[in-house]
Coordinates of C-alpha atoms in Angstrom, one line a residue:
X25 CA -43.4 -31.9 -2.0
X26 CA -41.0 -32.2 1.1
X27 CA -38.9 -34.9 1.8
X28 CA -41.4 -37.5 3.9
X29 CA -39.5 -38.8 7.0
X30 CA -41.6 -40.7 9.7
X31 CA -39.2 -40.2 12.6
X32 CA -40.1 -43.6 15.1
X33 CA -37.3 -44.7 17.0
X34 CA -36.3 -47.9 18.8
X35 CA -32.8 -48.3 21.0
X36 CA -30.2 -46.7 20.3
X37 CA -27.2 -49.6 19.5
X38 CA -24.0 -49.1 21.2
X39 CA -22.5 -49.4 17.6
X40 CA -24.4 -45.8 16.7
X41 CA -23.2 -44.2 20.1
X42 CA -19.5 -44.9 18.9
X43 CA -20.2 -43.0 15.7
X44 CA -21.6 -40.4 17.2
X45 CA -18.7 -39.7 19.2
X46 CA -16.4 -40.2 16.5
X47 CA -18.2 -37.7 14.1
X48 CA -18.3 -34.9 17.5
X49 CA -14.4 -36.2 17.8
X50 CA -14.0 -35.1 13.7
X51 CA -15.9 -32.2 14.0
X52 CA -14.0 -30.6 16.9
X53 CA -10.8 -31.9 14.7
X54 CA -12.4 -29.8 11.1
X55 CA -12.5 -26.6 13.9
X56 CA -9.1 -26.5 15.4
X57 CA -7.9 -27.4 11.9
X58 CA -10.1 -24.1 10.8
X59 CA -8.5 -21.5 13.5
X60 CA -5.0 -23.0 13.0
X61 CA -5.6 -21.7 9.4
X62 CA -6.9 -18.8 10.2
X63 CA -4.2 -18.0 11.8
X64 CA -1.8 -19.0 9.5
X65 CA -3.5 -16.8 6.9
X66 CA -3.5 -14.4 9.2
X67 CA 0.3 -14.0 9.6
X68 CA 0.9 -14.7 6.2
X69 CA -0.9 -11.0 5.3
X70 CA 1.1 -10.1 8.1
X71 CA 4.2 -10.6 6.5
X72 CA 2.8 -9.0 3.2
X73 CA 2.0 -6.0 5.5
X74 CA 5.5 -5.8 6.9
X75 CA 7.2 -5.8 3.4
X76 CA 4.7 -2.8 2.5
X77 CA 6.1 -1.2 4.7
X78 CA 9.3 -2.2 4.4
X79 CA 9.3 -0.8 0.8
X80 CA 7.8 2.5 2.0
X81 CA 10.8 2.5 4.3
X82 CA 13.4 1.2 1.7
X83 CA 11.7 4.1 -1.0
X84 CA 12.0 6.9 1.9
X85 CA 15.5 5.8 2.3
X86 CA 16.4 6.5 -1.5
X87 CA 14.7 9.4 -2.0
X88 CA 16.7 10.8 0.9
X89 CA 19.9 9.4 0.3
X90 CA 18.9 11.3 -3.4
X91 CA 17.8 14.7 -1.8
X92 CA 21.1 14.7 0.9
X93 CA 23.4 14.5 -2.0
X94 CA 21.8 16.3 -4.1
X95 CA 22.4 19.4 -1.1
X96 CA 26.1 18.1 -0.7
X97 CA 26.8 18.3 -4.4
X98 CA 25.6 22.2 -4.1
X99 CA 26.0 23.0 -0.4
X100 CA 29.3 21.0 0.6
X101 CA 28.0 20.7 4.0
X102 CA 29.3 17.3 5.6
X103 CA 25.9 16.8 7.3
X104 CA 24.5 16.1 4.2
X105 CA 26.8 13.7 3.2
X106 CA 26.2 11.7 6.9
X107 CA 22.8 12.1 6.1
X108 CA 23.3 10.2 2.5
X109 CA 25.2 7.8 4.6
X110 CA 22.4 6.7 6.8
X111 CA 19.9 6.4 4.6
X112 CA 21.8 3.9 2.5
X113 CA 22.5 1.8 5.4
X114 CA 18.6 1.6 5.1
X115 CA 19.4 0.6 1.8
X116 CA 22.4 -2.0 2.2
X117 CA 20.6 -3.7 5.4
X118 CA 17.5 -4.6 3.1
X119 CA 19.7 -5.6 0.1
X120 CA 21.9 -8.2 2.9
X121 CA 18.6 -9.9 4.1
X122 CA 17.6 -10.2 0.4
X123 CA 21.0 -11.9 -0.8
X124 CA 21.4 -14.3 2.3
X125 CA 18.2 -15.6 1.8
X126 CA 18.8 -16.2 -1.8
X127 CA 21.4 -18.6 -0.5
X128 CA 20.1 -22.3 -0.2
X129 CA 21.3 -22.4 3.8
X130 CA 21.1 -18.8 4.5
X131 CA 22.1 -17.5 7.8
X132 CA 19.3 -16.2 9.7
X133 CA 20.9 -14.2 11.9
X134 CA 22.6 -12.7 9.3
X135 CA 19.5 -12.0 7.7
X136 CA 17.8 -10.4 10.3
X137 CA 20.7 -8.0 11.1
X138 CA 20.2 -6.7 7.5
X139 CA 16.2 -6.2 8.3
X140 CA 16.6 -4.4 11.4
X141 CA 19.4 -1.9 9.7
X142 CA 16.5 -1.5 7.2
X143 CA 14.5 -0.3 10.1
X144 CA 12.3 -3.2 9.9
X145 CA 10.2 -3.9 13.0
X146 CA 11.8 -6.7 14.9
X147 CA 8.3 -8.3 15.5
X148 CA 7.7 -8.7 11.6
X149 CA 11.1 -10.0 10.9
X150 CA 10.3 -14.1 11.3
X151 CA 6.9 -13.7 9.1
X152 CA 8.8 -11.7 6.4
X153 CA 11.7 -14.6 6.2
X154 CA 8.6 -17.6 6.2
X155 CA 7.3 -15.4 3.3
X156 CA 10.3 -15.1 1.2
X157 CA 11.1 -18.3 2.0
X158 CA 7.8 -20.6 1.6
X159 CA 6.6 -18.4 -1.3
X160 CA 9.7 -17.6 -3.7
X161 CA 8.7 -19.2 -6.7
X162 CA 5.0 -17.7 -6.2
X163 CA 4.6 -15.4 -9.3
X164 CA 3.8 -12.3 -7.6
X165 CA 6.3 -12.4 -5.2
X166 CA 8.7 -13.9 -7.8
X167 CA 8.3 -10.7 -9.7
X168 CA 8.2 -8.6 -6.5
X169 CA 12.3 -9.7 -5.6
X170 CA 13.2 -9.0 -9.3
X171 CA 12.2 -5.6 -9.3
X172 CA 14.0 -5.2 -6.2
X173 CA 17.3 -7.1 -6.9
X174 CA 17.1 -5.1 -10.6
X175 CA 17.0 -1.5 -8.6
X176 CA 20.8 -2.7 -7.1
X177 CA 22.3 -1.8 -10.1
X178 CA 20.9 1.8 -10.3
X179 CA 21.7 1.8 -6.3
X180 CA 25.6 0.7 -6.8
X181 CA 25.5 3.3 -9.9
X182 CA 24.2 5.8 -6.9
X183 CA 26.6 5.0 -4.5
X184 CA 29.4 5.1 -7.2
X185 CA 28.1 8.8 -7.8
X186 CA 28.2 9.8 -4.3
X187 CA 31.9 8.7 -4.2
X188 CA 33.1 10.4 -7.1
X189 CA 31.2 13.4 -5.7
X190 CA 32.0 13.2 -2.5
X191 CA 36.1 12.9 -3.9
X192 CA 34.9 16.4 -5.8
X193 CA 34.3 17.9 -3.1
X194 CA 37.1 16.9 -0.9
X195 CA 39.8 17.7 -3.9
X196 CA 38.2 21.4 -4.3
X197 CA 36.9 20.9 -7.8
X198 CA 33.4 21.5 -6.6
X199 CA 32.3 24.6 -8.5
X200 CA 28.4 24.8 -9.9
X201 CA 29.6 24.8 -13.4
X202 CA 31.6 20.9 -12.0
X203 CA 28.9 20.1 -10.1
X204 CA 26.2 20.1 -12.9
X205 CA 27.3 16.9 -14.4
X206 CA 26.7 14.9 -11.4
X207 CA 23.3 16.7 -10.4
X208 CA 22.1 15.7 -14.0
X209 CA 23.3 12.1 -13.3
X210 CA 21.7 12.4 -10.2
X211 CA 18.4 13.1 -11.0
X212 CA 18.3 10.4 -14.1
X213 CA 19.4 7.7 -11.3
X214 CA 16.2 9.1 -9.1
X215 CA 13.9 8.7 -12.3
X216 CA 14.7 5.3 -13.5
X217 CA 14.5 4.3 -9.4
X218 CA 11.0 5.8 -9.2
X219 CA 9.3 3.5 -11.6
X220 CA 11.4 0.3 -9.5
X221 CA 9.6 1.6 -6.2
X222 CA 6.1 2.2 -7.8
X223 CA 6.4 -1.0 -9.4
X224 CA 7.9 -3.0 -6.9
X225 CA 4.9 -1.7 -4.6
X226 CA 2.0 -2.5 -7.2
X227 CA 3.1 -6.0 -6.8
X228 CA 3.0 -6.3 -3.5
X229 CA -0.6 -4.8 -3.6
X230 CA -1.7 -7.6 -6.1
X231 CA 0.0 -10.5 -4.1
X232 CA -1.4 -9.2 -0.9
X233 CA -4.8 -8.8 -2.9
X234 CA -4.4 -12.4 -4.2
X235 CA -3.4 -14.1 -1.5
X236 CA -6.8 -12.5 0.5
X237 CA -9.1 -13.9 -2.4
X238 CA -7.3 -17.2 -2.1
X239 CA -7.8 -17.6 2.0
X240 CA -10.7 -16.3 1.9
X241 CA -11.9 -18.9 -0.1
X242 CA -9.9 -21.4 1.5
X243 CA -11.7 -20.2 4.7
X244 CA -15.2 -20.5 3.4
X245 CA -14.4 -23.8 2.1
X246 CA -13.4 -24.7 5.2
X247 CA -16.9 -24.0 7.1
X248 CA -18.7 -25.1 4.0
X249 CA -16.8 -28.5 4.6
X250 CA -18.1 -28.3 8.3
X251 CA -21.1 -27.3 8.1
X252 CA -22.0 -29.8 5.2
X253 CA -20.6 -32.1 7.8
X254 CA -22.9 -31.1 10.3
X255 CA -25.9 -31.3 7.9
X256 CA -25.1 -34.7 6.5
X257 CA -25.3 -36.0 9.9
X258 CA -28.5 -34.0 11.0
X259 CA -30.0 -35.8 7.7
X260 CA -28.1 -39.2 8.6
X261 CA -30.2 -38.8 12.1
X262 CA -33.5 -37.9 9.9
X263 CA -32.8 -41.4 7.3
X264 CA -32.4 -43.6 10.2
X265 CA -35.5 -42.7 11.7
X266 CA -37.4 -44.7 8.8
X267 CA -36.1 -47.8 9.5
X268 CA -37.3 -47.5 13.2
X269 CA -40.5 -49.4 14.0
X270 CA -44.3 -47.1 14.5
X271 CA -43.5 -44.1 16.6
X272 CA -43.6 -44.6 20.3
X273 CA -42.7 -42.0 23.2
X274 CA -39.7 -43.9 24.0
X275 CA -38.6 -43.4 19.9
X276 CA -39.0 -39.7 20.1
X277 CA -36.6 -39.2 23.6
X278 CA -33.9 -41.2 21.9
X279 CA -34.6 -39.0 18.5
X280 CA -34.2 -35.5 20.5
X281 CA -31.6 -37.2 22.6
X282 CA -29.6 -37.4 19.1
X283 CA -30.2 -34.1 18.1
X284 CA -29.0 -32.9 21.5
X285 CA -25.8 -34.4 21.3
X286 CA -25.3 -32.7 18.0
X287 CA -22.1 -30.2 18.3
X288 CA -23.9 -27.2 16.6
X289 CA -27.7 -25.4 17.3
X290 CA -30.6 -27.6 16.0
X291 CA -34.2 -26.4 15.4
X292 CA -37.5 -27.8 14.0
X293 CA -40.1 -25.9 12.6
X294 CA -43.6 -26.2 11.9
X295 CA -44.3 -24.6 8.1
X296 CA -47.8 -24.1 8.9
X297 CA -47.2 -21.5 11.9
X298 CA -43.9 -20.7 12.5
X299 CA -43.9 -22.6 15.9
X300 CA -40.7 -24.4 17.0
X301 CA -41.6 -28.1 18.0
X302 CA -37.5 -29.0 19.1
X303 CA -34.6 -27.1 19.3
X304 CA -31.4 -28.6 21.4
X305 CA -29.4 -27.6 24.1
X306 CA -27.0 -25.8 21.9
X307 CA -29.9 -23.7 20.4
X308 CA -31.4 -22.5 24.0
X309 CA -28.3 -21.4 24.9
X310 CA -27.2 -19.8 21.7
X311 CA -31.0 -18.1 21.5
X312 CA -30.9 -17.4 25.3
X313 CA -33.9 -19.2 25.9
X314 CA -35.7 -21.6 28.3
X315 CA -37.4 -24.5 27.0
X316 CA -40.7 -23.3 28.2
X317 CA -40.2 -20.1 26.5
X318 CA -39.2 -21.4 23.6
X319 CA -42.6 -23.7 23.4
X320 CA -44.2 -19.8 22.9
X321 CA -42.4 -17.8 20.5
X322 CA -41.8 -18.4 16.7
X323 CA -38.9 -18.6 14.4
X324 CA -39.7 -15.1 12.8
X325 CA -39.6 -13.8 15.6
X326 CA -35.4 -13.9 15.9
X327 CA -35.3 -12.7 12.1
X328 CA -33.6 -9.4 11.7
X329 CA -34.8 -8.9 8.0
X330 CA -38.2 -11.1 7.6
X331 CA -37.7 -11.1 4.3
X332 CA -35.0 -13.4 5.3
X333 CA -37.0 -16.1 5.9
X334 CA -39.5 -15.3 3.1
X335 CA -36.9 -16.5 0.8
X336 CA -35.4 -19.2 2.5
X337 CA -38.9 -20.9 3.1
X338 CA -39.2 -20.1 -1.0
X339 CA -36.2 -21.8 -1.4
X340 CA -36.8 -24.9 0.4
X341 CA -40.4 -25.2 -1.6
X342 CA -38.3 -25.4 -4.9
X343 CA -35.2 -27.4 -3.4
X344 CA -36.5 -29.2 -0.3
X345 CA -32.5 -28.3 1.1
X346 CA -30.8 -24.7 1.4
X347 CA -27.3 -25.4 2.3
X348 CA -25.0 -22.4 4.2
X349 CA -27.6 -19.0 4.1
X350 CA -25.9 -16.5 5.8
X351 CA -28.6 -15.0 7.3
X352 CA -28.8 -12.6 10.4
X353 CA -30.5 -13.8 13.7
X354 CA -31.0 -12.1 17.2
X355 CA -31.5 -13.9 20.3
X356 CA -34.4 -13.3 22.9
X357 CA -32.5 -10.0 24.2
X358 CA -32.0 -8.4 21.0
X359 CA -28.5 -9.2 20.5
X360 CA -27.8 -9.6 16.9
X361 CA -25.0 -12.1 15.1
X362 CA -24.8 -13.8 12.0
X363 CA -25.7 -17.8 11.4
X364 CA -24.7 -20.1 8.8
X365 CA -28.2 -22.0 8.5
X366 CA -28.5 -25.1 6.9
X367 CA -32.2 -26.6 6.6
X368 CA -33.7 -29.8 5.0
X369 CA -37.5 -30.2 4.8
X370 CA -38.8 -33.1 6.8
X371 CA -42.4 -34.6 8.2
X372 CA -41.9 -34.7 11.7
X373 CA -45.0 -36.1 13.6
X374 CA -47.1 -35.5 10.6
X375 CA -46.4 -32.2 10.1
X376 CA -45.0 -30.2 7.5
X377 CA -41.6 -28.9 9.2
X378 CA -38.1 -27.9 8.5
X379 CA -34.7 -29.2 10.4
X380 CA -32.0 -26.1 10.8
X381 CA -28.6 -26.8 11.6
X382 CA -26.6 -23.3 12.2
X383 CA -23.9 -22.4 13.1
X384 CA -22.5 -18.9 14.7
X385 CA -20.0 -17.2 12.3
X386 CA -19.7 -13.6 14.1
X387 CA -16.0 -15.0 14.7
X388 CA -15.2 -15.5 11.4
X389 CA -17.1 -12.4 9.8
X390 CA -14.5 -10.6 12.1
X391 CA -11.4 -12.6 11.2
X392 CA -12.9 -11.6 7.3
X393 CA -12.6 -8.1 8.9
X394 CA -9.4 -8.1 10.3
X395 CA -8.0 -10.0 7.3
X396 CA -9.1 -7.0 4.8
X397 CA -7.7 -4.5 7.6
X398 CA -4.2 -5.8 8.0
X399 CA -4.1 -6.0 4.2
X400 CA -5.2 -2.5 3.4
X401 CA -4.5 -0.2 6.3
X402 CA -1.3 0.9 8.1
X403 CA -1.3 -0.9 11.6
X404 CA 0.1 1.9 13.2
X405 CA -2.0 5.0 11.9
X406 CA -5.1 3.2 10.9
X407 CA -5.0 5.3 7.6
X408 CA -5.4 3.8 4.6
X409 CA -1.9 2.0 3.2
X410 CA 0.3 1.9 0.2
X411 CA -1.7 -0.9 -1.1
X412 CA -5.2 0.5 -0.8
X413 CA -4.2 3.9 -1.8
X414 CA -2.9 2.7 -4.7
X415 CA -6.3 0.9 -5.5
X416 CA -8.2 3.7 -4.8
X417 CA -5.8 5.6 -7.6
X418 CA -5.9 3.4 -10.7
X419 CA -9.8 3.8 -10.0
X420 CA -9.9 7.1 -9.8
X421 CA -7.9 7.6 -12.9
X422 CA -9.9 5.2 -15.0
X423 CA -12.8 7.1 -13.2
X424 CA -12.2 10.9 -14.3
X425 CA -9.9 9.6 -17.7
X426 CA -13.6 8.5 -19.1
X427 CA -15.6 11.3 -17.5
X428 CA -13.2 14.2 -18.2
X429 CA -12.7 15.1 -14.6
X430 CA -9.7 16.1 -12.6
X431 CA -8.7 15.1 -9.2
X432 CA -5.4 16.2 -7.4
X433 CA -2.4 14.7 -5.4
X434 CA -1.0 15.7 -2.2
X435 CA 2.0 14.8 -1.1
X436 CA 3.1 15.7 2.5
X437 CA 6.7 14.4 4.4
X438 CA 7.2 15.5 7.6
X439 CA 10.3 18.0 8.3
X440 CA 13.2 16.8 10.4
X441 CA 10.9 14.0 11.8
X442 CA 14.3 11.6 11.8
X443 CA 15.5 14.0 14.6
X444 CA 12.3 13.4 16.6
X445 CA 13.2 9.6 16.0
X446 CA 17.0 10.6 17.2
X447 CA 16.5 12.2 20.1
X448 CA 13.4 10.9 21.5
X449 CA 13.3 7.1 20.1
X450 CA 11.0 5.5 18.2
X451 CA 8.8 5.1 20.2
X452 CA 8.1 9.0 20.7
X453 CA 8.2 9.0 16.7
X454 CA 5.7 6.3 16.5
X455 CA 3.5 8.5 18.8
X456 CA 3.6 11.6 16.6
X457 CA 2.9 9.6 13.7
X458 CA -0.5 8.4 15.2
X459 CA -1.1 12.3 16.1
X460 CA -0.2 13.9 12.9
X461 CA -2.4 10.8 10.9
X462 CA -5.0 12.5 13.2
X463 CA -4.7 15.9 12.6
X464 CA -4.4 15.7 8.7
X465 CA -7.3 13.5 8.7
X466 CA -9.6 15.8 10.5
X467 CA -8.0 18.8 8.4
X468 CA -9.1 17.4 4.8
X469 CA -12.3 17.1 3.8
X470 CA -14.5 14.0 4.5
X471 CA -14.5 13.1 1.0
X472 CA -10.5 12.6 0.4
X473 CA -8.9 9.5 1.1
X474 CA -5.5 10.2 3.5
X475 CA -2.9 7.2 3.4
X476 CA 0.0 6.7 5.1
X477 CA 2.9 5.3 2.1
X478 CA 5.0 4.4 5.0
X479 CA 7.4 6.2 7.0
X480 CA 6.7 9.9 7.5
X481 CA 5.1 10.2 4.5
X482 CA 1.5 11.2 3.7
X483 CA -0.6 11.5 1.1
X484 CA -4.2 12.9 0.1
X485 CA -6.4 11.6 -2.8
X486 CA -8.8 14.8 -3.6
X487 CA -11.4 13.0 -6.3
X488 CA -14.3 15.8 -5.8
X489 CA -13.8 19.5 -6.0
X490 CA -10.1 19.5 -7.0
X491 CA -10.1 23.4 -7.8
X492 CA -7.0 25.4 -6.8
X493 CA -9.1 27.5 -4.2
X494 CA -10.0 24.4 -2.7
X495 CA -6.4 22.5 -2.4
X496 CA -4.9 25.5 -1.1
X497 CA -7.4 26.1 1.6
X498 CA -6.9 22.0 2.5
X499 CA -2.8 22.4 2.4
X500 CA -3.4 26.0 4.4
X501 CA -5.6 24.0 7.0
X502 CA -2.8 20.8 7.5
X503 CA -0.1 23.4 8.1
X504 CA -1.6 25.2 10.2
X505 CA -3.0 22.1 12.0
X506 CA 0.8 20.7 12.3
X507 CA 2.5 23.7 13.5
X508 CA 0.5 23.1 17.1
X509 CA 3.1 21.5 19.4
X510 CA 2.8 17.6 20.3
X511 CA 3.5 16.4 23.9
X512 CA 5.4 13.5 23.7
X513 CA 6.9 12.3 26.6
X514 CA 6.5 15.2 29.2
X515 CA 7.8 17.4 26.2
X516 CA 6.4 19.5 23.5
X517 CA 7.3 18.3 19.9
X518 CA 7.3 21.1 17.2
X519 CA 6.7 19.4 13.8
X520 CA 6.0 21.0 10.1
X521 CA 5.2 19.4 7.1
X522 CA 6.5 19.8 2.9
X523 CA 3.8 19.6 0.7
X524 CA 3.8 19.1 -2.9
X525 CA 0.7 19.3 -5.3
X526 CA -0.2 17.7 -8.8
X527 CA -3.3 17.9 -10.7
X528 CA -4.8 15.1 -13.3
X529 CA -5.1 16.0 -16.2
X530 CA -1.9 18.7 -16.1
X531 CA 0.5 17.2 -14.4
X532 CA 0.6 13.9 -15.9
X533 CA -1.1 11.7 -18.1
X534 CA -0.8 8.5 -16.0
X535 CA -0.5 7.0 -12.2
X536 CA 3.4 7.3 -12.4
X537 CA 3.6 10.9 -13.8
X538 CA 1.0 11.9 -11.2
X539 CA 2.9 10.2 -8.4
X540 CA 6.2 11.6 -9.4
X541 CA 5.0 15.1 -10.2
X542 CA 3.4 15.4 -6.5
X543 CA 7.0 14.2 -4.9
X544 CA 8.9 16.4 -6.8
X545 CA 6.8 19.3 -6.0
X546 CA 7.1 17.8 -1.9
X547 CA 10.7 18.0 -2.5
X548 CA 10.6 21.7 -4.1
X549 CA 9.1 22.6 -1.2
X550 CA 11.5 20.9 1.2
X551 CA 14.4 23.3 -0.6
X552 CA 12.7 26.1 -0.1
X553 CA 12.7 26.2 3.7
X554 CA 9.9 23.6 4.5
X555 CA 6.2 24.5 6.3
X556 CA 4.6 25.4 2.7
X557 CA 3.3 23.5 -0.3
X558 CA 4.3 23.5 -4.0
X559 CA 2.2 22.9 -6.9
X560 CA 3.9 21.1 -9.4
X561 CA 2.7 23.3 -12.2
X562 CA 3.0 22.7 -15.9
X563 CA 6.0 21.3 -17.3
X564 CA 8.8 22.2 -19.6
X565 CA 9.8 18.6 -20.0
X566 CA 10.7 16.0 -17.5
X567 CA 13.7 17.2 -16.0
X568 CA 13.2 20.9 -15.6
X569 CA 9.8 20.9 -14.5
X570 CA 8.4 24.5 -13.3
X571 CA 6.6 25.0 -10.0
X572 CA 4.8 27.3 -8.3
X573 CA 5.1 28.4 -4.9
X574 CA 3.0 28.8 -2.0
X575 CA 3.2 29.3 1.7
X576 CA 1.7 30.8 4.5

């Protein structure tokens, strides 16, 4: 049986009007209190963004700084060794803002010099420091700043190479057969920094991941907390009608007087037929209704799914209360949003009814939104990021290691995109990033997932269909695609891409072998004369891998 509630009312005290605007006072507090965490929450993802990026920057940098020494040490060409130069400034800058904030005063401007050298956007600079700052002894990021602070060692052992190299060349003792030593070294300093970068990565996936889960529930809290608010005084309103004396007409304009100065939409509803005997201010406007319309129409009618209501009503026949349904309404022009809907069954005027408080929540199902976007995909591109690519990996791999399917890697950095950046400013660079995230997009097939790692690097997840015939048509069709010039600026950019290619279960046994077997194939491809793909091919063993060429 439903809560029985004879709702009589006598005068209103001045006592009860000075609660009343004390709770509207607390509930307009609980909502700026919501937004000003929303928005917290929202910059602190933000900042977990920014380093994402940052590491795809500060992993770009190495893998350079590797591949232009790697050309000096065979070449000689004093490009290459400028070229090694800048990109560990990239390196150095991210490693200053790292140490000064270690400090207990650190300098900030000293700290935001290092992030800018490290190409860091200048906007994401002050989240990034509140991060590292507020959150340092958080686990995650904790573990995060070790694995970066443990690849300085292998970065001072790479910088010590380059000198001794460098002093090779300069002295004339710079034949192959001298040269091979350091190449070796070289390439053992690039492998033990590759599982640094994946891991250092990962991390920041699972901390970004983390810290969504916990604001998300934070946030739901938060409206639970408010709505329950709002539903304890709708049922506050209900109680204290039974201690008013036998119903009178003057009792019931003081009753919907009450419910109108509620903050939130308020309905009542007759079980038997669906008709609406009260709804507030707040409700006709948020239903776009008149009062005299709304004396016609019934509460099924602004249901979406009827089946909706089907089970709320069965709810409320077990429970008597249903507290924070998110349920999806339309108003009288069709216009669909979501409602938090809290109900409580009552005998209004004899009748059978139910009391719905709701509340609009198409704002925060988009904050939700946004939240999940900013945590998963690249601001710039709109691709899928590090993070989610990552994601999408490990369950792919657990996928086809049960089922005994393949799926491939491609890897794809753009060539000589850091003159573009040079000579037409980031900006310019920034543009042909969003146009080549298009073009490789619409180039691969529906079913792969493209991600941007940060950078100008690419890379495509194939899960269905990952035959030879099929990648190389796909690599084929993003060459061709990129060799179309770009016009930037009142000027036509010329851009080609370096592809390499690995395939589960061949090229590696796990995430990291797959990952590192696609870039060194991307890298094959680089040295021999970029615009064409590589596959990675069966291995020999882990330093002399064997690849197979392929071009247009």
């Amino acid at each position: 049986m439903a809560q029985s509630i004879q709702l009589t009312m006598g005068s209103a005290t001045a006592g009860k009007s000075r609660r009343l605007i004390l709770i509207a006072w607390l509930f307009s507090a609980i909502i700026v209190l919501s937004l000003a965490f929303t928005y917290y929450g929202i910059g602190l993802l933000s900042a977990g963004r920014a380093y994402v990026g940052g590491e795809g920057l500060w992993s770009k940098a190495q893998k350079d700084m590797t591949y232009a020494l790697g050309r000096y040490a065979r070449l000689h060409d004093r490009r290459d060794y400028q070229a090694y130069l800048d990109s560990r400034a990239v390196i150095l800058g991210d490693r200053q803002a790292r140490l000064e904030l270690d400090k207990p005063n650190p300098d900030l401007q000293v700290v935001r010099a290092g992030f800018l050298q490290g190409r860091n956007h200048p906007d994401d600079i002050d989240g990034m420091v509140r991060l590292v700052r507020d959150f340092r002894r958080v686990p995650d990021i904790e573990k995060a700043i070790d694995i970066w602070s443990r690849a300085d060692v292998e970065i001072d052992h790479l910088i010590a190479l380059a000198t001794r190299i460098d002093q090779a060349v300069q002295s004339g003792n710079s034949s192959e057969a001298a040269m091979l030593p350091y190449l070796d070294e070289l390439h053992t300093l690039n492998q033990r920094l590759t599982p640094l970068e994946d891991a250092f990565s990962f991390t920041l996936g699972e901390a970004a991941r983390k810290t969504q889960l916990v604001l998300v529930v934070l946030l739901f809290a938060g409206v639970a907390m408010f709505l329950g608010a709002a539903f304890l005084f709708s049922t506050r309103l209900v109680r204290q009608s039974e201690q008013i004396e036998s119903a009178s007409r003057q009792g019931e304009i003081q009753f919907r007087g009450l419910l109108q100065f509620a903050p939130m939409p308020i309905v009542i509803v007759r079980l038997a037929d669906k008709s609406i005997r009260f709804a507030n201010e707040h409700a006709l406007a948020q239903f776009k209704m008149s009062t005299e319309r709304m004396d016609t129409v019934h509460s099924s009618d602004f249901y979406v799914d009827l089946g909706d209501r089907e089970r709320l009503v069965a709810h409320l026949q077990h429970h008597q209360s249903a507290n924070d349904w998110e349920i999806r309404l339309h108003d009288s022009q069709g216009k669909v949003f979501w409602a938090s809907m809290s109900s409580q069954c009552i005998t209004y005027y004899g009748d059978e009814c139910v009391l719905t408080a709701l509340t609009n929540i198409d704002a925060r199902k988009c904050e939700q939104q946004e939240l999940h976007r900013r945590a998963f995909h690249d601001e710039l591109t709109g691709l899928p990021n590090r993070a989610m690519f990552m994601a999408s990996l490990e369950h792919t791999f657990a996928e086809k290691r049960c089922s005994g399917g393949t799926f491939a890697l491609m890897f794809l950095d753009l060539d000589r995109f850091k003159v573009v950046n040079d000579e037409l400013g980031h900006a310019a660079g920034d543009k042909l990033l969003q146009e080549v995230a298009t073009r490789v997009r619409a180039s691969a097939p529906a079913a792969d997932i493209v991600a941007r790692l940060g950078g100008d690097e690419f890379v495509i997840l194939v899960t269905d269909q990952a035959e030879p015939e099929r990648l190389q048509r796909t690599a084929h069709n993003i060459m061709a695609a990129l060799r179309s010039p770009v016009w930037i600026d009142k000027s036509n950019v010329d851009i080609t891409a370096s592809i390499g290619i690995s395939c589960y279960p061949r090229d590696g046994d796990n995430l990291m072998d797959m990952m590192k077997s696609a870039d060194l194939a991307m890298y094959r491809a680089k040295e021999q004369g970029r615009d064409n793909f590589q596959w990675y091919g069966e291995a020999g063993s882990a330093a002399e891998p064997r690849f197979a060429t392929q071009s247009l």
